[in-house]
Short mmCIF file of C-alpha atoms in Angstrom, two decimals:
data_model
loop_
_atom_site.label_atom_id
_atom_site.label_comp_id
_atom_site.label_asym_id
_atom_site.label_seq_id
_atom_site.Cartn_x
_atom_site.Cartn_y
_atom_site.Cartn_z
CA UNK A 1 0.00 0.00 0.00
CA UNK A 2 2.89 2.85 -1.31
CA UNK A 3 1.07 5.97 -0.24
CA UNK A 4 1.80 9.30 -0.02
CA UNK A 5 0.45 11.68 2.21
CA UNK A 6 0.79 15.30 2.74
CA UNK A 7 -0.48 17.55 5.96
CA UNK A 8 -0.54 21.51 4.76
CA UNK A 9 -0.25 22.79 8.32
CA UNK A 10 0.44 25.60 10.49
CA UNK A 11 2.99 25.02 13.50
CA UNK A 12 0.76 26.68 16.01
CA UNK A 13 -2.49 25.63 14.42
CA UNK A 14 -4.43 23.21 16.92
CA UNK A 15 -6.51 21.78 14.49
CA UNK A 16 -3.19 20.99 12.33
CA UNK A 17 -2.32 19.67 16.01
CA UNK A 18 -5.14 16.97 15.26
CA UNK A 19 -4.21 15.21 12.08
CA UNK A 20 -0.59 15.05 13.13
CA UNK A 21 -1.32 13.01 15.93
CA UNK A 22 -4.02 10.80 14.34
CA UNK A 23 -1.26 10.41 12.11
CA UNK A 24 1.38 9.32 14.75
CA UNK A 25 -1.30 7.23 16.87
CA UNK A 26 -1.64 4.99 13.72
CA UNK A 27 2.02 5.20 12.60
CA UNK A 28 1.56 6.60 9.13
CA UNK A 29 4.86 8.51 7.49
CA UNK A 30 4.05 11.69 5.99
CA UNK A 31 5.23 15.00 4.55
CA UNK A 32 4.91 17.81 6.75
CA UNK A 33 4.69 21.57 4.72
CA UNK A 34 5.02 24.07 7.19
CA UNK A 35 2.75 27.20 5.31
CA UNK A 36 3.23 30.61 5.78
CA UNK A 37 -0.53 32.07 5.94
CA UNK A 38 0.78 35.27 4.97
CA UNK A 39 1.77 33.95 1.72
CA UNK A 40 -0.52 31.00 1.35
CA UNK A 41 1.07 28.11 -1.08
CA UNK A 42 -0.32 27.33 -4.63
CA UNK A 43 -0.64 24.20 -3.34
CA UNK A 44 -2.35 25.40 -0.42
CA UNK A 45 -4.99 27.23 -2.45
CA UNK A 46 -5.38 24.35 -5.15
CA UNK A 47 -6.36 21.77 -2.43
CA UNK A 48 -7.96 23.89 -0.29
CA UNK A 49 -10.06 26.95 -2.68
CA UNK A 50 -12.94 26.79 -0.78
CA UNK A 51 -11.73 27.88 2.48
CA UNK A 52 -8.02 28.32 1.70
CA UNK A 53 -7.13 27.19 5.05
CA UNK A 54 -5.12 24.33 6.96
CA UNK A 55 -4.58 21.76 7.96
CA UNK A 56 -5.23 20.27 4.56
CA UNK A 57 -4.39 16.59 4.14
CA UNK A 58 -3.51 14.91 0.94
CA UNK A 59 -3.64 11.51 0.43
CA UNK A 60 -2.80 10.20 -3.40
CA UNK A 61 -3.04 13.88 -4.48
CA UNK A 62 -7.02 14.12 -2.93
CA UNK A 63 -7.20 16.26 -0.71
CA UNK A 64 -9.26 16.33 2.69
CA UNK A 65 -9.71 19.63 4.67
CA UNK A 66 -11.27 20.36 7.79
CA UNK A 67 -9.40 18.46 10.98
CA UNK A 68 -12.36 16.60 12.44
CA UNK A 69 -12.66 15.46 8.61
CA UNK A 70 -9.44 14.63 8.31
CA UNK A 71 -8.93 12.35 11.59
CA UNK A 72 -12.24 10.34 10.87
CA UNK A 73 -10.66 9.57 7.34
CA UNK A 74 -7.66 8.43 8.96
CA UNK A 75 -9.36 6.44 11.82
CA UNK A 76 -11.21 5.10 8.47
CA UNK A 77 -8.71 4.56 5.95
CA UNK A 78 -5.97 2.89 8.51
CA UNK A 79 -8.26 1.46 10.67
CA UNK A 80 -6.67 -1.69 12.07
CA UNK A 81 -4.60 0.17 13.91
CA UNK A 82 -5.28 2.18 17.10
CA UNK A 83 -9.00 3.31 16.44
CA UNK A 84 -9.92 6.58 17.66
CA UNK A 85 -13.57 6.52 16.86
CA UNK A 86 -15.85 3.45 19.00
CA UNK A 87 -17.59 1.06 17.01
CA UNK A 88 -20.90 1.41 18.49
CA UNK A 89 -23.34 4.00 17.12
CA UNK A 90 -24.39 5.48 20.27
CA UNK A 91 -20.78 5.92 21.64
CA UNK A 92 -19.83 7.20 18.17
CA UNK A 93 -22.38 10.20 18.16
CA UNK A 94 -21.58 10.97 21.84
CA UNK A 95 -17.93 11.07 20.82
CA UNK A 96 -19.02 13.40 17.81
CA UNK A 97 -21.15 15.71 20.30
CA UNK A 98 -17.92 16.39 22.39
CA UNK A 99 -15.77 16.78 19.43
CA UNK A 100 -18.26 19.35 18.00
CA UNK A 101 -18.70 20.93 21.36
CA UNK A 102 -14.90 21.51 21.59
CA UNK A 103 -15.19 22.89 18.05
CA UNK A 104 -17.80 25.36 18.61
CA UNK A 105 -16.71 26.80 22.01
CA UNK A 106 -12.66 26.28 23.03
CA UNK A 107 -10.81 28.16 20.07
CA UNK A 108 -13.75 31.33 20.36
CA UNK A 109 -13.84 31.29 23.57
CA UNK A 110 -10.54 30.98 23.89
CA UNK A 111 -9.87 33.43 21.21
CA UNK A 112 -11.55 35.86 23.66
CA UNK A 113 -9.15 35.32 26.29
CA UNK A 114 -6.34 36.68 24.47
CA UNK A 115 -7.93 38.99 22.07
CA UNK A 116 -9.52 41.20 24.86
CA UNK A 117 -9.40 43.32 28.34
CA UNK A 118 -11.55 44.28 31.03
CA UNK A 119 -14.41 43.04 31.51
CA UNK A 120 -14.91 41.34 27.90
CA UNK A 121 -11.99 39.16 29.53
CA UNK A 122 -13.51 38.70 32.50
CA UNK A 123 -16.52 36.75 31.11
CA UNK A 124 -14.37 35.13 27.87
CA UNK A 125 -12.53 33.82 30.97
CA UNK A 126 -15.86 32.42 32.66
CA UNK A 127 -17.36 31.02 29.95
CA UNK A 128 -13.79 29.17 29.44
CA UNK A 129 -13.28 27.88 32.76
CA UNK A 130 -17.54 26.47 32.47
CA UNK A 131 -16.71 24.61 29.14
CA UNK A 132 -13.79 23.16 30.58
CA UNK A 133 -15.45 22.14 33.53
CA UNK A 134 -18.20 20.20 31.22
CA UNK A 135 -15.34 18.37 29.88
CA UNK A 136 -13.82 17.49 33.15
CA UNK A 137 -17.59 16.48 33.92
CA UNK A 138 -17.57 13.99 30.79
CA UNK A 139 -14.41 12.63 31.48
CA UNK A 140 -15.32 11.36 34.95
CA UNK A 141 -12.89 8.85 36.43
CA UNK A 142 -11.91 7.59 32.54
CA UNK A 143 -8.24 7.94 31.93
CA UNK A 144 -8.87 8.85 28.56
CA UNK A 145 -12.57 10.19 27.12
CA UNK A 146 -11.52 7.38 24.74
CA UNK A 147 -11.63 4.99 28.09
CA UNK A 148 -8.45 2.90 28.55
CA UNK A 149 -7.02 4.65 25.44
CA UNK A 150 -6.85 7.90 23.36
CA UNK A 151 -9.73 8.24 21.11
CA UNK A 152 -11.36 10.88 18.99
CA UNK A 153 -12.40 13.26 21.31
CA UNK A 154 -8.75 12.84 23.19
CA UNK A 155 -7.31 13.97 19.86
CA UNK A 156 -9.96 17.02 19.17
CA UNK A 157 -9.54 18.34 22.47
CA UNK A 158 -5.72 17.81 23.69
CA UNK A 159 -4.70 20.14 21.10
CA UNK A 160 -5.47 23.70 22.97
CA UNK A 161 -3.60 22.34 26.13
CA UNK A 162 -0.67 23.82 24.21
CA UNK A 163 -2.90 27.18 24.47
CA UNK A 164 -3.39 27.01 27.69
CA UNK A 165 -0.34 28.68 29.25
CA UNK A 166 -0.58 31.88 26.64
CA UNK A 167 -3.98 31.95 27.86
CA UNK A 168 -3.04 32.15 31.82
CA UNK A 169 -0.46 34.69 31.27
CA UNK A 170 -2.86 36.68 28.64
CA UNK A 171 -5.65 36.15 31.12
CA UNK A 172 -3.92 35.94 34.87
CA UNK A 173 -5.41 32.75 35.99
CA UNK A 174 -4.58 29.44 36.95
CA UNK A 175 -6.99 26.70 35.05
CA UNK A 176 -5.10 23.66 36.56
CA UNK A 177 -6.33 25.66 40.19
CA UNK A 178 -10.08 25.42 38.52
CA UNK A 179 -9.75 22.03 36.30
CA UNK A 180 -6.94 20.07 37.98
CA UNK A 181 -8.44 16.75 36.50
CA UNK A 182 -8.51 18.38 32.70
CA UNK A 183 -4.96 19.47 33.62
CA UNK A 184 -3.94 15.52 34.98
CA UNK A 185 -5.75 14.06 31.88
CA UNK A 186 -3.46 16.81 29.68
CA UNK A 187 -0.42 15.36 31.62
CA UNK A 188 -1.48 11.82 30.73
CA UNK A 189 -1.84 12.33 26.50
CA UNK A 190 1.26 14.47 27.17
CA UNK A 191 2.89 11.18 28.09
CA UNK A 192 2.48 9.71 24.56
CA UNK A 193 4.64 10.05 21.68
CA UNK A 194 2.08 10.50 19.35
CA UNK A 195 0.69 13.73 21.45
CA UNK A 196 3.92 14.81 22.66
CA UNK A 197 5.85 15.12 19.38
CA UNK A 198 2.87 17.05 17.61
CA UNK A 199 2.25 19.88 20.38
CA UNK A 200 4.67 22.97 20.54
CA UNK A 201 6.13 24.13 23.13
CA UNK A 202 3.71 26.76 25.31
CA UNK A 203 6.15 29.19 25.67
CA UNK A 204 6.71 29.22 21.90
CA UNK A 205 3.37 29.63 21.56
CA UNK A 206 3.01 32.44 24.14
CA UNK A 207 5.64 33.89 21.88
CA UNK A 208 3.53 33.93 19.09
CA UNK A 209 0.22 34.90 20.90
CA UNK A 210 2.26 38.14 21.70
CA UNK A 211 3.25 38.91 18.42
CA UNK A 212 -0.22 38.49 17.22
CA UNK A 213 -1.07 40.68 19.84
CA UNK A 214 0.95 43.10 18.44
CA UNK A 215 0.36 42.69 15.24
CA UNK A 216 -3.88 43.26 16.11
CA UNK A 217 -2.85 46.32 18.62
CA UNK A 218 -4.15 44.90 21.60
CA UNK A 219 -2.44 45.78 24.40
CA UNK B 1 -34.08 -3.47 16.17
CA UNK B 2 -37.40 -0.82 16.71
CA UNK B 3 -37.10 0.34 20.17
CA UNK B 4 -38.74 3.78 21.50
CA UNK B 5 -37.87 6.53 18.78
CA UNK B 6 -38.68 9.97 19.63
CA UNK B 7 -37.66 13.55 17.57
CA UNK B 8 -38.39 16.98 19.68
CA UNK B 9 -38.41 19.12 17.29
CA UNK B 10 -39.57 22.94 16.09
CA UNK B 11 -41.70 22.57 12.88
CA UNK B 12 -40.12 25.80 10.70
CA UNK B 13 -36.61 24.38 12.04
CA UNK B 14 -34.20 22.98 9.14
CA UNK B 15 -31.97 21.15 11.21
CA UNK B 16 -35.10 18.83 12.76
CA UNK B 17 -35.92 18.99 8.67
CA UNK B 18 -33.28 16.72 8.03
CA UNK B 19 -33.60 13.86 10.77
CA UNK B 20 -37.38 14.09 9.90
CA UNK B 21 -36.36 13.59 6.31
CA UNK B 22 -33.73 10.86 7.18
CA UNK B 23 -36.11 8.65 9.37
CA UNK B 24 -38.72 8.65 6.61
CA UNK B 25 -35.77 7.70 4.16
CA UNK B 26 -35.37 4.51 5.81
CA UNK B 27 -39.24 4.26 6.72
CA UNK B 28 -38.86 4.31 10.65
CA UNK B 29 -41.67 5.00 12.60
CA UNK B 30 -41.22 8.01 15.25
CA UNK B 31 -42.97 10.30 17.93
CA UNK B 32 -42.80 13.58 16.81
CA UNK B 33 -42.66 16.51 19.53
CA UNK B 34 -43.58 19.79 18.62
CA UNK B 35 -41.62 22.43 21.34
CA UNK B 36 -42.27 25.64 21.97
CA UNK B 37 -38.99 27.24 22.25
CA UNK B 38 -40.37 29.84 24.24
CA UNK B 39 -41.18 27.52 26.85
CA UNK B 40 -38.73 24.52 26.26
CA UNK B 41 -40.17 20.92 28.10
CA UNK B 42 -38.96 19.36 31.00
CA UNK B 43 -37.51 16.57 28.78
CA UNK B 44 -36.15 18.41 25.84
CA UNK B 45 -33.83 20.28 29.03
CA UNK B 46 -32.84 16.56 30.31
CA UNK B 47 -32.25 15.20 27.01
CA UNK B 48 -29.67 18.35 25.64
CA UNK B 49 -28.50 20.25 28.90
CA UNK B 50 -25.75 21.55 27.31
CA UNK B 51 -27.16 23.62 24.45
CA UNK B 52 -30.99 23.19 25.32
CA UNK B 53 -31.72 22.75 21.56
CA UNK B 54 -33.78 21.01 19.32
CA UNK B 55 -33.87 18.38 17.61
CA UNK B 56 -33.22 16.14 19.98
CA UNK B 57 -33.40 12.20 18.80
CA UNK B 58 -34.30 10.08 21.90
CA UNK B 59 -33.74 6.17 20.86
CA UNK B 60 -34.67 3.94 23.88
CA UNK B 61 -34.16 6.69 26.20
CA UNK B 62 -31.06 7.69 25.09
CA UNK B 63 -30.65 11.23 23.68
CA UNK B 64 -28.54 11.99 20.38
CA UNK B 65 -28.01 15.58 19.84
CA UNK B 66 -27.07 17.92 16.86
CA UNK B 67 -29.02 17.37 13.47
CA UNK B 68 -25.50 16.00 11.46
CA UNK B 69 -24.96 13.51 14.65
CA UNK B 70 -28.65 12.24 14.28
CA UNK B 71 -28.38 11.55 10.67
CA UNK B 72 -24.77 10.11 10.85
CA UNK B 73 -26.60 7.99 13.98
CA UNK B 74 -29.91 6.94 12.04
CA UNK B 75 -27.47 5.97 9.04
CA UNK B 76 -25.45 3.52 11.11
CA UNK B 77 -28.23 2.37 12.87
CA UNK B 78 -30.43 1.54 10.25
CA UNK B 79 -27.70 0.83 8.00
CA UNK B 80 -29.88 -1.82 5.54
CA UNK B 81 -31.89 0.48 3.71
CA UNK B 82 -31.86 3.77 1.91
CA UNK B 83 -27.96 4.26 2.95
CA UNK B 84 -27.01 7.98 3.10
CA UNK B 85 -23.34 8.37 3.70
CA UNK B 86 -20.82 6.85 0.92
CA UNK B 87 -19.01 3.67 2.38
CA UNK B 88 -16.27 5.21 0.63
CA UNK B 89 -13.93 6.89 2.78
CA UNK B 90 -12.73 9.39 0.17
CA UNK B 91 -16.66 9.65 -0.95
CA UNK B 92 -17.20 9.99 2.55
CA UNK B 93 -14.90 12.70 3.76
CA UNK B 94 -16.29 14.83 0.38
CA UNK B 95 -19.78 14.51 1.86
CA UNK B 96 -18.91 15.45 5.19
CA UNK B 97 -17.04 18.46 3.92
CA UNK B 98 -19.64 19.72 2.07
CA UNK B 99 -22.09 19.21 4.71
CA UNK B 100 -20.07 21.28 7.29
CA UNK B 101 -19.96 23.64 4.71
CA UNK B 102 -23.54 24.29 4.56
CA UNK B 103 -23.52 24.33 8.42
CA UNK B 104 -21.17 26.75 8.58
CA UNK B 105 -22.45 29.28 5.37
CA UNK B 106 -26.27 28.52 4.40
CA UNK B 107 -28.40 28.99 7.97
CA UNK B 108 -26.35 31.76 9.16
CA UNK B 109 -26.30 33.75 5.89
CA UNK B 110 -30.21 33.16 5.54
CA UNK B 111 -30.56 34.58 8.00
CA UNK B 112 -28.79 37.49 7.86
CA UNK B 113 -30.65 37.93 4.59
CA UNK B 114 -34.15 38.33 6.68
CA UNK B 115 -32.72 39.54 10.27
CA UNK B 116 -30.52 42.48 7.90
CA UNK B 117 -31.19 45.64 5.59
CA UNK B 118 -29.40 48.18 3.64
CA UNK B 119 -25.59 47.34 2.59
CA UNK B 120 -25.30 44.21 5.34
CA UNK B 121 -28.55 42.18 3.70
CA UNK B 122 -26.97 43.00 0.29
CA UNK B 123 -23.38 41.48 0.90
CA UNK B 124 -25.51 38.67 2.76
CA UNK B 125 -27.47 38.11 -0.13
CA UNK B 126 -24.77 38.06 -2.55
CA UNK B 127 -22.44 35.49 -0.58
CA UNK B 128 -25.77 33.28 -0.10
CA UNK B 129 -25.90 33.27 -3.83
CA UNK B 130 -22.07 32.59 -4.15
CA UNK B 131 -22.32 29.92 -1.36
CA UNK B 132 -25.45 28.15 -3.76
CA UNK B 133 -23.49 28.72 -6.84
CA UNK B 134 -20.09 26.96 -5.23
CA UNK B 135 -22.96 23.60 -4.21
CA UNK B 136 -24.49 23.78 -7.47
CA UNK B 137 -21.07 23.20 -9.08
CA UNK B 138 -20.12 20.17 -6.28
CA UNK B 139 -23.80 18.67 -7.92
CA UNK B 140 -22.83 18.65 -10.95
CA UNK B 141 -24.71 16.58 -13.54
CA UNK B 142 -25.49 14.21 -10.68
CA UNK B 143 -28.96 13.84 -10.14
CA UNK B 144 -28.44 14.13 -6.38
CA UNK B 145 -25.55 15.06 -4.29
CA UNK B 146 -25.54 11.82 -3.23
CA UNK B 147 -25.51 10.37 -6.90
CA UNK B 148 -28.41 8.49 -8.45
CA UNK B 149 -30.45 8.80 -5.10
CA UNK B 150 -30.34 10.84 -2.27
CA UNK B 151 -27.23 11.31 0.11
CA UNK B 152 -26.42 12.74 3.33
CA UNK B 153 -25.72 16.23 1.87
CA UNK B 154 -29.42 16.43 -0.41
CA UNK B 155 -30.85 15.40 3.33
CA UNK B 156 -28.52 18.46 4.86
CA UNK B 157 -29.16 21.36 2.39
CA UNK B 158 -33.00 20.70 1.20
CA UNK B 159 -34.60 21.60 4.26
CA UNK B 160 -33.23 25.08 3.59
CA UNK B 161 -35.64 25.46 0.10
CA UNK B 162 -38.29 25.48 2.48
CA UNK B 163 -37.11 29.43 3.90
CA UNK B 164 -36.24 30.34 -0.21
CA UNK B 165 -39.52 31.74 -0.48
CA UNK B 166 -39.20 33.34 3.13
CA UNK B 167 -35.30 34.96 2.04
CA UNK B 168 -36.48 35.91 -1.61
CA UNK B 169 -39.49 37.99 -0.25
CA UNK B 170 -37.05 39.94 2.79
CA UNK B 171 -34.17 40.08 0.58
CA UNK B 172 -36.34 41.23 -2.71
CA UNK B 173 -34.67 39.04 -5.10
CA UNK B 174 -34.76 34.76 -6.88
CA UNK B 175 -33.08 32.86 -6.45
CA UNK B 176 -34.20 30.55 -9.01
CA UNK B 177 -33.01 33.48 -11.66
CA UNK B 178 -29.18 32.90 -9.99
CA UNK B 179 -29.27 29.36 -9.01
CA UNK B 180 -31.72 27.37 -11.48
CA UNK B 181 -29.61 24.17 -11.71
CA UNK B 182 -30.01 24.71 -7.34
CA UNK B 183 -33.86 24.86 -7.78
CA UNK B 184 -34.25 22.31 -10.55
CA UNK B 185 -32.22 19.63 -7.90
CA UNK B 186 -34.36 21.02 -5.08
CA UNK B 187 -37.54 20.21 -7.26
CA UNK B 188 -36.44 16.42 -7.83
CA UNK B 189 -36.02 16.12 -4.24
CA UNK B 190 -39.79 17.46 -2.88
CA UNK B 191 -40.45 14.65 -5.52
CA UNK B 192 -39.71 12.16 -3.00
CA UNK B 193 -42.39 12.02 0.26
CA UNK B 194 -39.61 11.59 2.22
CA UNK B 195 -38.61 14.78 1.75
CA UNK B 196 -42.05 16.55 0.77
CA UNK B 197 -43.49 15.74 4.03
CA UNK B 198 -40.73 16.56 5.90
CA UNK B 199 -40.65 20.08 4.69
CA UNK B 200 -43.32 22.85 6.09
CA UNK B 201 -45.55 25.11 3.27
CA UNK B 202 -43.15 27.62 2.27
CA UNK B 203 -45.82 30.59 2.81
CA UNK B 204 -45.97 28.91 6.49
CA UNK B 205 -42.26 29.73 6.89
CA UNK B 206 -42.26 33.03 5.71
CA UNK B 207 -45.16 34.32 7.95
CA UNK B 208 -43.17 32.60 11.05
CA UNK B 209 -40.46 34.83 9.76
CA UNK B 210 -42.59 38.11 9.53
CA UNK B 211 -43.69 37.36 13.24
CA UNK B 212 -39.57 37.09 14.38
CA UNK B 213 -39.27 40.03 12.52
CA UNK B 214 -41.82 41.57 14.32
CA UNK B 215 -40.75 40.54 17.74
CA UNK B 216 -36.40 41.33 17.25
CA UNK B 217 -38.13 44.52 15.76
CA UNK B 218 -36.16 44.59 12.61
CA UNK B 219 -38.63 46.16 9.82
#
């Protein structure tokens, strides 16, 4: 099965963050293009002209955008190794509610946290610290949401853990002092290969949430 | 495999639209729940506590939430007849796409089109139209999305034809005149019951509309 797979990607992108460790979870090889979104690629634009965004993954030249996409095709595709998604319908569409839930409130909400002051911080930084708490709630005393192993939502979610220390300093608060189980459950993906070789470093991407910062004029 | 099915649901909504349309599909027999949204039930607040939203699909007690969950759900489910989604992983991951697509563009830029005036509901008109022209190139020559019968996109864009009168009136424009491959697909699908008793009276939809606009006071 010679294949050849591409991941368009962005180094700080958490949703690049995704399909890279799908990836490593079921040991596929694959280019990784590092794009400048500045100066999108051809490529970029070619495989991607609807939303000209990344990650984009490209498998045999095809290629598949949007993350969530892009790690059930993978769970598909390679999937006698290490599946993410469960087998059962029910468990399947309660691991797609979380994943969407993660999707429609962590990177706004977060977004919020660095983006503003006062007392539009304030509440971004409530509403932050609730959804997380959820999260915690539907974990419960699993080491994984997967269960006994990583699985889908593990992979949506474990992604904006590398946010999470821009978003203290941005925001002056703890969130292991209001989610220390999220927090131990971050330490325990952090512990894998797969997770630890596709997150950047936080201060690297404090770094970067300050030049953005910058770059919007926010203070 | 029959067990307790039960839909709360919001008749003018498009999202309960397309689980209505998908049960039909594969000719499983339901309770329907009207809510009033205004005054959400008891169970429709057990059933989705975290976003207190219908539709809610409630199989043997157990809820499923989010309209594209549901339809994934009632594919797998009752995978033996009428299948929606390509078995195809490629096939699969196009459908999906194009399906998040029209979550993302279609119900938000409707409804700018009737919520909007001036300058704002003219851009929103003219990306709605750009958003329909960009589907009605995925379609194709295909007779559905989905191919020769109807897919899981067809199930996640038609309910929307049934606010086209309801936009065309507010927005003062057709969009038969921009789109009429859209229209001539749309037609071919409120061929199949399915999908024509599924959908409300299009007049219906647009007085529900005028009343909204009467009570968020836009005029």
């Amino acid at each position: 099965m010679a294949e050849e797979v591409v991941l368009l990607d962005f180094w700080p992108s958490p949703f690049g963050m995704r399909s890279r460790i799908a990836l490593a979870e079921k040991g596929i090889k694959y280019e990784h293009k590092e794009e400048d979104l500045r100066n999108k690629s051809a490529l970029l634009l070619q495989m991607n002209p609807v939303h000209k965004k990344i990650p984009v993954l490209i498998h045999n030249g095809k290629p598949v955008c949007e993350s969530l996409i892009q790690v059930q095709y993978i769970d598909e595709v390679w999937h006698d190794k290490a599946p993410l998604l469960p087998s059962d319908p029910y468990q399947k569409a309660t691991a797609r509610f979380w994943a969407d839930y993660v999707d429609k409130k962590i990177y706004e909400v977060g977004g919020r946290v660095w983006k503003t002051k006062g007392e539009k911080q304030a509440t971004a930084k409530k509403e932050l610290i609730e959804t997380l708490k959820l999260l915690e709630k539907e974990l419960g005393d699993k080491p994984y949401f997967g269960g006994e192993s990583l699985g889908y939502v593990d992979v949506a979610f474990i992604p904006f853990y590398s946010w999470f220390y821009a978003l203290e300093k941005c925001g002056n608060f703890s969130i292991e002092a209001e989610c220390p189980k999220l927090i131990a459950w971050a330490k325990r993906c952090m512990q894998k290969e797969s997770v630890a070789k596709s997150l950047p470093d936080q201060q690297k991407v404090y770094d970067f949430i300050l030049e953005m910062k910058k770059h919007f004029g926010i203070e | 495999m029959a067990g307790e099915l039960v839909l709360l649901d919001f008749w003018p909504s498009p999202f309960g639209m397309r689980s209505r349309i998908a049960l039909a599909e594969k000719g499983i027999p339901y309770e329907y729940r009207e809510e009033d949204l205004r005054n959400k039930s008891d169970l429709l607040l057990q059933m989705n506590p975290v976003h207190k939203k219908i539709p809610v699909l409630i199989h043997n007690g157990k809820p499923v939430c989010e309209s594209v969950i549901q339809v994934q759900y009632i594919d797998e489910v009752w995978h033996d007849k009428a299948p929606l989604i390509p078995s195809d992983p490629y096939q699969r991951a196009v459908a999906r796409f194009w399906v998040d697509f029209i979550d993302k563009k279609i119900y938000e830029l409707g409804s700018k089109i009737w919520k909007t005036k001036g300058e704002e509901q003219a851009n929103a008109k003219k990306e709605f139209i750009e958003c329909l022209k960009l589907l009605e190139g995925e379609l194709g020559d295909k007779t559905y999305f989905g191919g020769e019968s109807l897919g899981y996109v067809d199930v996640a864009l038609v309910p929307f034809y049934s606010w086209f009168y309801a936009y065309e009136k507010c927005g003062d424009f057709s969009i038969e005149a921009e789109c009429p491959k859209m229209i001539a697909w749309v037609k071919r699908c409120m061929q199949k019951e399915s999908v024509a008793k599924s959908l409300p009276d299009q007049e219906k939809v647009y007085e529900f509309i005028l009343q909204l606009k009467k009570v968020f006071g836009s005029e």
